[in-house]
mmCIF file of C-alpha atoms and ligand atoms in Angstrom:
data_model
loop_
_atom_site.group_PDB
_atom_site.id
_atom_site.type_symbol
_atom_site.label_atom_id
_atom_site.label_comp_id
_atom_site.label_asym_id
_atom_site.label_seq_id
_atom_site.Cartn_x
_atom_site.Cartn_y
_atom_site.Cartn_z
ATOM 1 C CA UNK W 1 0.019 0.233 0.087
ATOM 2 C CA UNK W 2 1.132 3.389 -1.029
ATOM 3 C CA UNK W 3 1.976 5.767 1.938
ATOM 4 C CA UNK W 4 -0.986 8.478 2.391
ATOM 5 C CA UNK W 5 0.832 11.904 1.281
ATOM 6 C CA UNK W 6 1.228 15.109 2.903
ATOM 7 C CA UNK W 7 0.879 17.465 0.525
ATOM 8 C CA UNK W 8 2.112 21.567 0.730
ATOM 9 C CA UNK W 9 -0.375 24.176 -1.657
ATOM 10 C CA UNK W 10 0.894 27.508 -2.347
ATOM 11 C CA UNK W 11 -1.366 30.789 -3.580
ATOM 12 C CA UNK W 12 -1.449 34.502 -4.530
ATOM 13 C CA UNK W 13 -4.272 35.987 -2.658
ATOM 14 C CA UNK W 14 -6.148 39.571 -1.924
ATOM 15 C CA UNK W 15 -5.693 40.147 -5.418
ATOM 16 C CA UNK W 16 -1.967 39.544 -5.941
ATOM 17 C CA UNK W 17 -1.011 41.521 -2.949
ATOM 18 C CA UNK W 18 -0.530 38.750 -0.775
ATOM 19 C CA UNK W 19 1.803 34.920 -0.480
ATOM 20 C CA UNK W 20 0.319 32.357 1.241
ATOM 21 C CA UNK W 21 1.364 28.292 1.222
ATOM 22 C CA UNK W 22 -0.535 26.228 2.820
ATOM 23 C CA UNK W 23 0.713 22.733 4.978
ATOM 24 C CA UNK W 24 -0.427 19.276 6.279
ATOM 25 C CA UNK W 25 2.272 17.267 7.306
ATOM 26 C CA UNK W 26 0.911 14.806 10.520
ATOM 27 C CA UNK W 27 2.976 11.489 7.532
ATOM 28 C CA UNK W 28 5.991 13.926 8.361
ATOM 29 C CA UNK W 29 5.985 13.930 11.581
ATOM 30 C CA UNK W 30 4.952 10.634 12.186
ATOM 31 C CA UNK W 31 8.349 9.567 10.235
ATOM 32 C CA UNK W 32 10.211 11.645 12.212
ATOM 33 C CA UNK W 33 8.700 10.255 14.923
ATOM 34 C CA UNK W 34 9.377 6.472 14.454
ATOM 35 C CA UNK W 35 13.076 6.733 14.578
ATOM 36 C CA UNK W 36 13.109 8.509 18.006
ATOM 37 C CA UNK W 37 11.825 8.086 21.537
ATOM 38 C CA UNK W 38 9.992 11.230 21.475
ATOM 39 C CA UNK W 39 7.084 12.775 23.877
ATOM 40 C CA UNK W 40 3.882 14.353 23.037
ATOM 41 C CA UNK W 41 5.688 18.074 23.344
ATOM 42 C CA UNK W 42 8.449 16.870 22.069
ATOM 43 C CA UNK W 43 6.853 15.464 19.345
ATOM 44 C CA UNK W 44 4.772 19.381 18.898
ATOM 45 C CA UNK W 45 8.212 21.085 19.115
ATOM 46 C CA UNK W 46 9.347 19.095 15.859
ATOM 47 C CA UNK W 47 6.483 19.385 14.193
ATOM 48 C CA UNK W 48 6.694 23.026 14.390
ATOM 49 C CA UNK W 49 9.318 23.273 12.542
ATOM 50 C CA UNK W 50 9.136 20.256 10.710
ATOM 51 C CA UNK W 51 6.424 22.895 8.677
ATOM 52 C CA UNK W 52 7.692 26.463 9.467
ATOM 53 C CA UNK W 53 10.906 24.465 8.028
ATOM 54 C CA UNK W 54 9.446 23.025 4.821
ATOM 55 C CA UNK W 55 7.283 26.289 4.645
ATOM 56 C CA UNK W 56 10.682 28.014 4.312
ATOM 57 C CA UNK W 57 11.696 25.845 1.810
ATOM 58 C CA UNK W 58 9.031 26.467 -0.860
ATOM 59 C CA UNK W 59 10.291 29.648 -0.949
ATOM 60 C CA UNK W 60 13.576 28.389 -3.247
ATOM 61 C CA UNK W 61 14.661 27.165 -6.350
ATOM 62 C CA UNK W 62 16.249 24.003 -7.863
ATOM 63 C CA UNK W 63 18.703 22.586 -5.873
ATOM 64 C CA UNK W 64 19.323 25.202 -2.145
ATOM 65 C CA UNK W 65 17.791 24.295 0.776
ATOM 66 C CA UNK W 66 17.003 25.725 4.543
ATOM 67 C CA UNK W 67 18.441 25.571 8.084
ATOM 68 C CA UNK W 68 15.839 26.344 10.554
ATOM 69 C CA UNK W 69 17.810 26.514 13.699
ATOM 70 C CA UNK W 70 16.431 27.487 17.770
ATOM 71 C CA UNK W 71 18.765 27.251 20.386
ATOM 72 C CA UNK W 72 16.087 28.637 23.697
ATOM 73 C CA UNK W 73 17.744 27.104 26.518
ATOM 74 C CA UNK W 74 14.955 24.800 27.557
ATOM 75 C CA UNK W 75 15.362 20.919 28.194
ATOM 76 C CA UNK W 76 14.887 19.878 24.492
ATOM 77 C CA UNK W 77 17.993 21.707 24.038
ATOM 78 C CA UNK W 78 18.966 22.622 20.555
ATOM 79 C CA UNK W 79 16.448 21.873 17.906
ATOM 80 C CA UNK W 80 17.044 21.666 13.635
ATOM 81 C CA UNK W 81 15.172 20.782 10.426
ATOM 82 C CA UNK W 82 16.406 20.866 7.110
ATOM 83 C CA UNK W 83 14.439 21.211 3.684
ATOM 84 C CA UNK W 84 14.605 21.681 -0.041
ATOM 85 C CA UNK W 85 12.763 23.217 -2.392
ATOM 86 C CA UNK W 86 11.374 19.869 -3.557
ATOM 87 C CA UNK W 87 9.362 19.297 0.143
ATOM 88 C CA UNK W 88 11.952 17.056 1.651
ATOM 89 C CA UNK W 89 12.552 17.520 5.426
ATOM 90 C CA UNK W 90 14.718 16.171 8.010
ATOM 91 C CA UNK W 91 14.850 16.923 11.970
ATOM 92 C CA UNK W 92 16.912 15.970 15.031
ATOM 93 C CA UNK W 93 16.032 17.728 18.844
ATOM 94 C CA UNK W 94 19.102 17.404 21.562
ATOM 95 C CA UNK W 95 17.433 16.260 24.048
ATOM 96 C CA UNK W 96 13.527 14.850 22.037
ATOM 97 C CA UNK W 97 12.676 12.669 25.262
ATOM 98 C CA UNK W 98 12.086 15.147 27.943
ATOM 99 C CA UNK W 99 8.075 16.679 29.170
ATOM 100 C CA UNK W 100 7.539 19.240 31.282
ATOM 101 C CA UNK W 101 3.242 20.352 32.654
ATOM 102 C CA UNK W 102 0.881 21.626 30.174
ATOM 103 C CA UNK W 103 0.900 25.886 29.779
ATOM 104 C CA UNK W 104 -1.511 27.586 31.808
ATOM 105 C CA UNK W 105 -4.098 27.484 28.780
ATOM 106 C CA UNK W 106 -4.316 23.252 28.798
ATOM 107 C CA UNK W 107 -2.423 22.905 25.856
ATOM 108 C CA UNK W 108 0.702 21.717 25.141
ATOM 109 C CA UNK W 109 3.370 23.748 26.251
ATOM 110 C CA UNK W 110 6.037 23.821 23.520
ATOM 111 C CA UNK W 111 8.032 27.477 24.388
ATOM 112 C CA UNK W 112 8.831 25.970 28.131
ATOM 113 C CA UNK W 113 10.827 22.927 26.464
ATOM 114 C CA UNK W 114 12.237 25.276 23.418
ATOM 115 C CA UNK W 115 12.891 28.265 25.985
ATOM 116 C CA UNK W 116 12.831 31.358 25.253
ATOM 117 C CA UNK W 117 16.941 32.361 26.226
ATOM 118 C CA UNK W 118 18.076 32.665 22.878
ATOM 119 C CA UNK W 119 18.563 32.254 19.131
ATOM 120 C CA UNK W 120 16.570 31.371 16.470
ATOM 121 C CA UNK W 121 18.530 31.071 12.887
ATOM 122 C CA UNK W 122 17.727 30.428 9.272
ATOM 123 C CA UNK W 123 20.282 29.261 7.035
ATOM 124 C CA UNK W 124 19.946 29.615 3.227
ATOM 125 C CA UNK W 125 21.846 27.449 0.922
ATOM 126 C CA UNK W 126 21.539 29.127 -2.473
ATOM 127 C CA UNK W 127 23.274 29.122 -5.643
ATOM 128 C CA UNK W 128 25.877 31.070 -4.545
ATOM 129 C CA UNK W 129 29.561 29.789 -2.794
ATOM 130 C CA UNK W 130 28.298 31.694 0.913
ATOM 131 C CA UNK W 131 25.283 30.667 2.076
ATOM 132 C CA UNK W 132 22.647 33.187 3.268
ATOM 133 C CA UNK W 133 22.785 33.398 7.660
ATOM 134 C CA UNK W 134 19.551 35.451 8.857
ATOM 135 C CA UNK W 135 19.329 34.924 12.841
ATOM 136 C CA UNK W 136 17.110 36.310 15.649
ATOM 137 C CA UNK W 137 15.915 36.051 19.443
ATOM 138 C CA UNK W 138 13.559 34.272 20.397
ATOM 139 C CA UNK W 139 10.657 35.988 21.464
ATOM 140 C CA UNK W 140 8.784 33.184 23.079
ATOM 141 C CA UNK W 141 9.854 29.718 21.892
ATOM 142 C CA UNK W 142 6.849 29.208 20.440
ATOM 143 C CA UNK W 143 8.006 28.661 16.590
ATOM 144 C CA UNK W 144 5.103 30.876 15.225
ATOM 145 C CA UNK W 145 5.579 33.931 16.837
ATOM 146 C CA UNK W 146 9.705 33.674 16.450
ATOM 147 C CA UNK W 147 9.806 32.466 13.260
ATOM 148 C CA UNK W 148 6.957 36.025 12.277
ATOM 149 C CA UNK W 149 9.819 37.778 14.000
ATOM 150 C CA UNK W 150 12.333 36.480 12.135
ATOM 151 C CA UNK W 151 10.765 37.796 9.090
ATOM 152 C CA UNK W 152 10.162 40.958 10.562
ATOM 153 C CA UNK W 153 12.898 41.708 11.680
ATOM 154 C CA UNK W 154 15.833 39.429 9.401
ATOM 155 C CA UNK W 155 13.795 39.676 6.342
ATOM 156 C CA UNK W 156 12.168 42.882 6.864
ATOM 157 C CA UNK W 157 8.538 41.090 5.357
ATOM 158 C CA UNK W 158 5.282 40.796 7.407
ATOM 159 C CA UNK W 159 4.642 38.033 8.177
ATOM 160 C CA UNK W 160 2.519 35.612 9.510
ATOM 161 C CA UNK W 161 3.590 32.112 10.129
ATOM 162 C CA UNK W 162 0.488 29.792 11.799
ATOM 163 C CA UNK W 163 1.688 26.497 12.891
ATOM 164 C CA UNK W 164 -0.626 23.585 14.655
ATOM 165 C CA UNK W 165 0.450 20.105 15.880
ATOM 166 C CA UNK W 166 -2.047 18.197 18.034
ATOM 167 C CA UNK W 167 -1.082 15.009 19.724
ATOM 168 C CA UNK W 168 -2.239 11.322 20.931
ATOM 169 C CA UNK W 169 -2.233 10.355 23.919
ATOM 170 C CA UNK W 170 0.780 8.380 22.799
ATOM 171 C CA UNK W 171 3.403 11.430 21.915
ATOM 172 C CA UNK W 172 2.579 10.267 18.439
ATOM 173 C CA UNK W 173 1.318 12.815 15.798
ATOM 174 C CA UNK W 174 -3.182 13.634 15.320
ATOM 175 C CA UNK W 175 -3.111 16.610 12.873
ATOM 176 C CA UNK W 176 -0.031 18.770 12.198
ATOM 177 C CA UNK W 177 0.400 21.857 10.018
ATOM 178 C CA UNK W 178 -0.097 25.039 9.142
ATOM 179 C CA UNK W 179 0.623 28.376 6.722
ATOM 180 C CA UNK W 180 2.800 31.494 6.516
ATOM 181 C CA UNK W 181 0.677 34.490 4.765
ATOM 182 C CA UNK W 182 3.668 37.664 3.806
ATOM 183 C CA UNK W 183 2.400 40.269 2.041
ATOM 184 C CA UNK W 184 4.370 40.988 -1.093
ATOM 185 C CA UNK W 185 5.668 44.723 -1.711
ATOM 186 C CA UNK W 186 2.637 46.365 -3.309
ATOM 187 C CA UNK W 187 0.370 44.942 -0.826
ATOM 188 C CA UNK W 188 -1.999 48.022 0.232
ATOM 189 C CA UNK W 189 -3.275 49.270 3.399
ATOM 190 C CA UNK W 190 -5.885 47.072 3.411
ATOM 191 C CA UNK W 191 -3.810 44.384 3.213
ATOM 192 C CA UNK W 192 -2.046 45.115 5.858
ATOM 193 C CA UNK W 193 -4.970 45.755 7.916
ATOM 194 C CA UNK W 194 -6.268 42.260 6.530
ATOM 195 C CA UNK W 195 -2.928 40.683 8.461
ATOM 196 C CA UNK W 196 -3.308 42.508 11.345
ATOM 197 C CA UNK W 197 -7.069 41.692 12.130
ATOM 198 C CA UNK W 198 -6.422 37.762 10.931
ATOM 199 C CA UNK W 199 -3.652 37.559 13.571
ATOM 200 C CA UNK W 200 -6.254 39.559 16.634
ATOM 201 C CA UNK W 201 -8.286 36.294 15.614
ATOM 202 C CA UNK W 202 -6.564 33.772 15.367
ATOM 203 C CA UNK W 203 -7.383 31.882 17.947
ATOM 204 C CA UNK W 204 -6.552 28.077 18.362
ATOM 205 C CA UNK W 205 -4.292 27.365 14.859
ATOM 206 C CA UNK W 206 -4.132 23.699 15.794
ATOM 207 C CA UNK W 207 -7.630 24.061 15.944
ATOM 208 C CA UNK W 208 -8.531 25.480 12.764
ATOM 209 C CA UNK W 209 -5.788 23.072 11.030
ATOM 210 C CA UNK W 210 -8.189 19.772 12.613
ATOM 211 C CA UNK W 211 -10.903 21.603 11.310
ATOM 212 C CA UNK W 212 -9.694 22.053 8.010
ATOM 213 C CA UNK W 213 -8.564 18.670 6.984
ATOM 214 C CA UNK W 214 -7.931 20.181 3.591
ATOM 215 C CA UNK W 215 -6.202 22.707 2.869
ATOM 216 C CA UNK W 216 -9.015 24.013 0.299
ATOM 217 C CA UNK W 217 -11.179 24.236 3.506
ATOM 218 C CA UNK W 218 -7.700 25.930 5.338
ATOM 219 C CA UNK W 219 -7.580 29.020 2.678
ATOM 220 C CA UNK W 220 -11.563 28.648 2.681
ATOM 221 C CA UNK W 221 -11.728 29.569 6.042
ATOM 222 C CA UNK W 222 -9.138 32.731 5.511
ATOM 223 C CA UNK W 223 -10.964 34.496 4.162
ATOM 224 C CA UNK W 224 -9.500 35.554 0.621
ATOM 225 C CA UNK W 225 -10.056 35.558 -3.247
ATOM 226 C CA UNK W 226 -6.831 33.200 -4.364
ATOM 227 C CA UNK W 227 -5.202 31.785 -6.948
ATOM 228 C CA UNK W 228 -3.382 28.865 -6.887
ATOM 229 C CA UNK W 229 0.639 28.733 -8.370
ATOM 230 C CA UNK W 230 1.855 25.367 -7.125
ATOM 231 C CA UNK W 231 1.618 22.381 -5.500
ATOM 232 C CA UNK W 232 4.000 19.311 -3.981
ATOM 233 C CA UNK W 233 3.282 15.989 -1.877
ATOM 234 C CA UNK W 234 6.462 16.452 1.153
ATOM 235 C CA UNK W 235 8.395 13.877 1.898
ATOM 236 C CA UNK W 236 10.095 12.994 5.149
ATOM 237 C CA UNK W 237 14.007 12.094 3.990
ATOM 238 C CA UNK W 238 16.352 11.819 5.559
ATOM 239 C CA UNK W 239 20.024 12.535 2.650
ATOM 240 C CA UNK W 240 22.725 11.204 4.879
ATOM 241 C CA UNK W 241 25.560 8.543 3.195
ATOM 242 C CA UNK W 242 28.542 7.475 3.804
ATOM 243 C CA UNK W 243 30.781 9.312 1.139
ATOM 244 C CA UNK W 244 28.952 12.585 3.071
ATOM 245 C CA UNK W 245 29.586 10.875 7.047
ATOM 246 C CA UNK W 246 33.397 11.040 5.239
ATOM 247 C CA UNK W 247 33.879 14.531 4.411
ATOM 248 C CA UNK W 248 32.014 14.902 7.853
ATOM 249 C CA UNK W 249 35.148 13.099 9.437
ATOM 250 C CA UNK W 250 37.038 15.423 8.595
ATOM 251 C CA UNK W 251 36.391 17.409 11.090
ATOM 252 C CA UNK W 252 38.761 15.322 13.404
ATOM 253 C CA UNK W 253 42.383 15.628 12.679
ATOM 254 C CA UNK W 254 45.538 13.669 11.639
ATOM 255 C CA UNK W 255 46.263 11.445 14.808
ATOM 256 C CA UNK W 256 42.665 11.698 15.951
ATOM 257 C CA UNK W 257 42.322 9.411 12.346
ATOM 258 C CA UNK W 258 45.643 7.638 12.595
ATOM 259 C CA UNK W 259 45.072 6.595 16.185
ATOM 260 C CA UNK W 260 41.386 4.876 15.169
ATOM 261 C CA UNK W 261 43.044 3.151 12.731
ATOM 262 C CA UNK W 262 45.410 1.774 14.210
ATOM 263 C CA UNK W 263 43.098 0.553 16.852
ATOM 264 C CA UNK W 264 41.401 -1.609 13.606
ATOM 265 C CA UNK W 265 38.699 -1.512 14.915
ATOM 266 C CA UNK W 266 36.742 1.107 12.566
ATOM 267 C CA UNK W 267 33.964 3.529 14.048
ATOM 268 C CA UNK W 268 30.889 4.178 13.674
ATOM 269 C CA UNK W 269 28.702 7.317 13.670
ATOM 270 C CA UNK W 270 24.906 7.629 13.830
ATOM 271 C CA UNK W 271 23.985 10.309 12.206
ATOM 272 C CA UNK W 272 21.692 12.787 14.041
ATOM 273 C CA UNK W 273 18.753 12.921 11.663
ATOM 274 C CA UNK W 274 17.768 9.298 11.479
ATOM 275 C CA UNK W 275 19.836 6.946 13.935
ATOM 276 C CA UNK W 276 21.595 5.264 10.704
ATOM 277 C CA UNK W 277 24.350 4.349 11.778
ATOM 278 C CA UNK W 278 27.265 3.914 9.079
ATOM 279 C CA UNK W 279 31.163 1.650 9.770
ATOM 280 C CA UNK W 280 34.148 2.699 8.756
ATOM 281 C CA UNK W 281 36.285 0.283 8.312
ATOM 282 C CA UNK W 282 40.032 1.121 7.855
ATOM 283 C CA UNK W 283 40.091 1.511 4.048
ATOM 284 C CA UNK W 284 37.019 4.170 4.248
ATOM 285 C CA UNK W 285 38.966 5.790 7.647
ATOM 286 C CA UNK W 286 42.050 5.919 5.490
ATOM 287 C CA UNK W 287 39.748 7.931 2.420
ATOM 288 C CA UNK W 288 38.849 10.548 5.037
ATOM 289 C CA UNK W 289 42.885 11.171 5.267
ATOM 290 C CA UNK W 290 43.085 11.367 1.420
ATOM 291 C CA UNK W 291 40.521 13.654 1.045
ATOM 292 C CA UNK W 292 42.083 15.735 3.914
ATOM 293 C CA UNK W 293 44.886 16.120 2.358
ATOM 294 C CA UNK W 294 43.631 16.992 -1.424
ATOM 295 C CA UNK W 295 41.284 19.713 1.278
ATOM 296 C CA UNK W 296 38.691 19.146 -1.237
ATOM 297 C CA UNK W 297 35.994 20.270 1.351
ATOM 298 C CA UNK W 298 36.136 22.812 2.726
ATOM 299 C CA UNK W 299 34.042 21.847 6.426
ATOM 300 C CA UNK W 300 32.113 24.999 8.372
HETATM 301 ZN ZN1 LIG V 1 20.575 10.217 8.405
#
């Protein structure tokens, strides 16, 4: 049986004065949960981050990619997701197996595990040599608010980011999704007002996502004229490989590599994102030395 798919939709709306991206990501988030020991609240945090990063990816083209990292000083540690323009996404958290009580409104306290004492960083690998890096301080650690703040400060684009995740009791994902509304440079005062009003009336994104169930319904609920630009399926997918692991290991010193070769036991390296373990034998480790010698890759 084919895996059920999640979709991203992109629209031009409000008389071509805004761009709207809608996303449902439930299957993707459950794919993330498969290999990782999560809790309902850490799944919610990672679900929001996954949704946000896939939507940022849809603003790219070709082989470009984007990575969103959040380090808020909370118990989950650093959280990070990467996506490309084709809808592939992967994510990881330093400590996914953490929990805190529900917040005062009786909902999963994402800000409580992410923390709000730190920064959010967006790193875009565009079709240029140097990546674009934008950073802002965290507002709440609730992720959607932080990303809206990032767009306002780092990219000077008025933006609403709305992210919602509902958890099952066993920590898997019941429903996940979100939307991004961004004003285009030609936006009128009416478009700004529309955005303000929407923000005021946006009570529970999780309930909105849950009630909508589909992109058509979600965009209808926003009550705005629109035309569809494109849609594509999204997929939780790790792009790690033995070759890429070798390149990562060029960060070790020659002495460290030679020591491992002398031990003759090989080296096990586990991917942070998908938990796959690569075993590198002595031939592989010698190849790492060779790559270093040729200085083919500058790992930053
Ligand atoms: Zn991997």
